PDB file of C-alpha atoms in Angstrom:
ATOM      1  CA  ALA A  29      76.520 -24.796 -58.711  1.00 42.00           C
ATOM      2  CA  VAL A  30      77.303 -26.329 -62.122  1.00 45.00           C
ATOM      3  CA  THR A  31      75.466 -23.509 -63.875  1.00 43.00           C
ATOM      4  CA  SER A  32      77.267 -20.903 -61.808  1.00 43.00           C
ATOM      5  CA  ASP A  33      80.641 -22.469 -62.572  1.00 38.00           C
ATOM      6  CA  ARG A  34      79.942 -22.640 -66.268  1.00 44.00           C
ATOM      7  CA  GLN A  35      78.837 -19.013 -66.318  1.00 48.00           C
ATOM      8  CA  CYS A  36      81.679 -17.683 -64.213  1.00 54.00           C
ATOM      9  CA  GLY A  37      84.425 -19.644 -65.867  1.00 61.00           C
ATOM     10  CA  GLY A  38      87.062 -21.924 -64.417  1.00 69.00           C
ATOM     11  CA  SER A  39      88.102 -19.565 -61.624  1.00 73.00           C
ATOM     12  CA  ALA A  40      84.908 -20.396 -59.731  1.00 83.00           C
ATOM     13  CA  LEU A  41      86.403 -23.817 -58.992  1.00 89.00           C
ATOM     14  CA  ARG A  42      88.788 -22.118 -56.601  1.00 89.00           C
ATOM     15  CA  PHE A  43      85.900 -21.370 -54.217  1.00 89.00           C
ATOM     16  CA  ALA A  44      83.905 -24.567 -54.783  1.00 92.00           C
ATOM     17  CA  ALA A  45      83.324 -27.169 -52.086  1.00 93.00           C
ATOM     18  CA  ASP A  46      85.693 -30.132 -52.062  1.00 94.00           C
ATOM     19  CA  THR A  47      82.924 -32.403 -53.352  1.00 95.00           C
ATOM     20  CA  LEU A  48      82.615 -30.244 -56.450  1.00 94.00           C
ATOM     21  CA  LYS A  49      86.383 -30.154 -56.928  1.00 96.00           C
ATOM     22  CA  SER A  50      86.175 -33.938 -57.075  1.00 97.00           C
ATOM     23  CA  ASP A  51      83.318 -33.979 -59.595  1.00 96.00           C
ATOM     24  CA  ARG A  52      84.779 -34.908 -62.980  1.00 97.00           C
ATOM     25  CA  ASP A  53      82.098 -33.131 -65.014  1.00 96.00           C
ATOM     26  CA  ILE A  54      82.458 -29.888 -63.095  1.00 94.00           C
ATOM     27  CA  VAL A  55      86.255 -29.910 -63.271  1.00 96.00           C
ATOM     28  CA  LEU A  56      86.165 -30.686 -67.012  1.00 96.00           C
ATOM     29  CA  ALA A  57      83.810 -27.758 -67.558  1.00 94.00           C
ATOM     30  CA  ALA A  58      86.074 -25.510 -65.498  1.00 94.00           C
ATOM     31  CA  VAL A  59      89.313 -26.413 -67.311  1.00 95.00           C
ATOM     32  CA  SER A  60      87.504 -26.064 -70.630  1.00 94.00           C
ATOM     33  CA  ARG A  61      87.126 -22.378 -69.831  1.00 93.00           C
ATOM     34  CA  SER A  62      90.364 -21.786 -67.942  1.00 92.00           C
ATOM     35  CA  GLY A  63      93.181 -24.312 -68.059  1.00 94.00           C
ATOM     36  CA  SER A  64      94.696 -22.973 -64.860  1.00 93.00           C
ATOM     37  CA  ALA A  65      91.597 -24.095 -62.971  1.00 95.00           C
ATOM     38  CA  LEU A  66      93.344 -27.470 -62.876  1.00 97.00           C
ATOM     39  CA  GLN A  67      95.270 -26.262 -59.856  1.00 96.00           C
ATOM     40  CA  PHE A  68      92.044 -26.305 -57.806  1.00 96.00           C
ATOM     41  CA  ALA A  69      90.888 -29.794 -58.883  1.00 97.00           C
ATOM     42  CA  ALA A  70      91.057 -32.775 -56.561  1.00 97.00           C
ATOM     43  CA  GLU A  71      94.424 -34.548 -56.744  1.00 97.00           C
ATOM     44  CA  SER A  72      92.883 -37.622 -58.343  1.00 97.00           C
ATOM     45  CA  LEU A  73      91.575 -35.534 -61.267  1.00 98.00           C
ATOM     46  CA  LYS A  74      94.979 -34.015 -61.873  1.00 98.00           C
ATOM     47  CA  SER A  75      95.945 -37.418 -63.218  1.00 97.00           C
ATOM     48  CA  ASP A  76      92.895 -37.736 -65.450  1.00 98.00           C
ATOM     49  CA  ARG A  77      94.290 -37.622 -68.977  1.00 97.00           C
ATOM     50  CA  GLU A  78      91.255 -36.025 -70.611  1.00 97.00           C
ATOM     51  CA  ILE A  79      91.028 -33.285 -67.967  1.00 98.00           C
ATOM     52  CA  VAL A  80      94.714 -32.494 -68.148  1.00 97.00           C
ATOM     53  CA  LEU A  81      94.784 -32.512 -71.957  1.00 97.00           C
ATOM     54  CA  THR A  82      91.822 -30.115 -71.974  1.00 96.00           C
ATOM     55  CA  ALA A  83      93.482 -27.867 -69.405  1.00 96.00           C
ATOM     56  CA  VAL A  84      96.864 -27.639 -71.173  1.00 96.00           C
ATOM     57  CA  SER A  85      95.150 -27.065 -74.498  1.00 93.00           C
ATOM     58  CA  ARG A  86      93.632 -23.932 -72.999  1.00 93.00           C
ATOM     59  CA  SER A  87      96.754 -22.887 -71.107  1.00 93.00           C
ATOM     60  CA  GLY A  88     100.184 -24.484 -71.303  1.00 93.00           C
ATOM     61  CA  TYR A  89     100.745 -23.137 -67.781  1.00 94.00           C
ATOM     62  CA  ALA A  90      98.337 -25.803 -66.476  1.00 95.00           C
ATOM     63  CA  LEU A  91     101.001 -28.477 -67.092  1.00 96.00           C
ATOM     64  CA  ARG A  92     102.587 -27.547 -63.788  1.00 96.00           C
ATOM     65  CA  PHE A  93      99.456 -28.725 -61.968  1.00 96.00           C
ATOM     66  CA  ALA A  94      99.166 -32.069 -63.750  1.00 97.00           C
ATOM     67  CA  GLY A  95      99.806 -35.347 -62.007  1.00 96.00           C
ATOM     68  CA  GLU A  96     103.415 -36.486 -62.241  1.00 95.00           C
ATOM     69  CA  SER A  97     102.592 -39.404 -64.517  1.00 93.00           C
ATOM     70  CA  LEU A  98     101.115 -37.037 -67.114  1.00 96.00           C
ATOM     71  CA  LYS A  99     103.859 -34.433 -67.098  1.00 93.00           C
ATOM     72  CA  SER A 100     105.996 -36.670 -69.316  1.00 91.00           C
ATOM     73  CA  ASP A 101     103.154 -37.635 -71.651  1.00 93.00           C
ATOM     74  CA  ARG A 102     104.199 -36.555 -75.151  1.00 92.00           C
ATOM     75  CA  GLU A 103     100.733 -35.572 -76.377  1.00 93.00           C
ATOM     76  CA  ILE A 104     100.049 -33.519 -73.293  1.00 94.00           C
ATOM     77  CA  ALA A 105     103.458 -31.822 -73.491  1.00 91.00           C
ATOM     78  CA  LEU A 106     102.858 -30.946 -77.147  1.00 93.00           C
ATOM     79  CA  ALA A 107      99.396 -29.586 -76.335  1.00 92.00           C
ATOM     80  CA  ALA A 108     100.981 -27.448 -73.625  1.00 92.00           C
ATOM     81  CA  GLY A 109     103.360 -25.971 -76.180  1.00 88.00           C
ATOM     82  CA  CYS A 110     106.482 -27.878 -75.252  1.00 68.00           C
ATOM     83  CA  ARG A 111     108.485 -28.742 -78.311  1.00 48.00           C
ATOM     84  CA  ASP A 112     111.085 -30.993 -76.746  1.00 43.00           C
ATOM     85  CA  GLU A 113     111.371 -33.249 -73.759  1.00 47.00           C
ATOM     86  CA  GLU A 114     114.127 -31.119 -72.182  1.00 43.00           C
ATOM     87  CA  ARG A 115     111.605 -28.376 -71.454  1.00 47.00           C
ATOM     88  CA  LEU A 116     109.565 -30.781 -69.365  1.00 47.00           C
TER      89      LEU A 116
END
């Protein structure tokens, strides 16, 4: 499954079993290819700083799927393309 996900890109996470959506390595690989794959990750991983930073670096759109505590993180907001805190 890991190989398939890495070959197919982050969108494969959408169809993955819940256990895979909770696997940090798989989710990190998925968001490395498609930041929007964050929306399909387990809730606990949406608050993982490294995963969210990777996701928003690929796609600023992924910020909307981040855990609430990370949405106001300055480094993450900048990586997502936000230039001021009002846009958060």
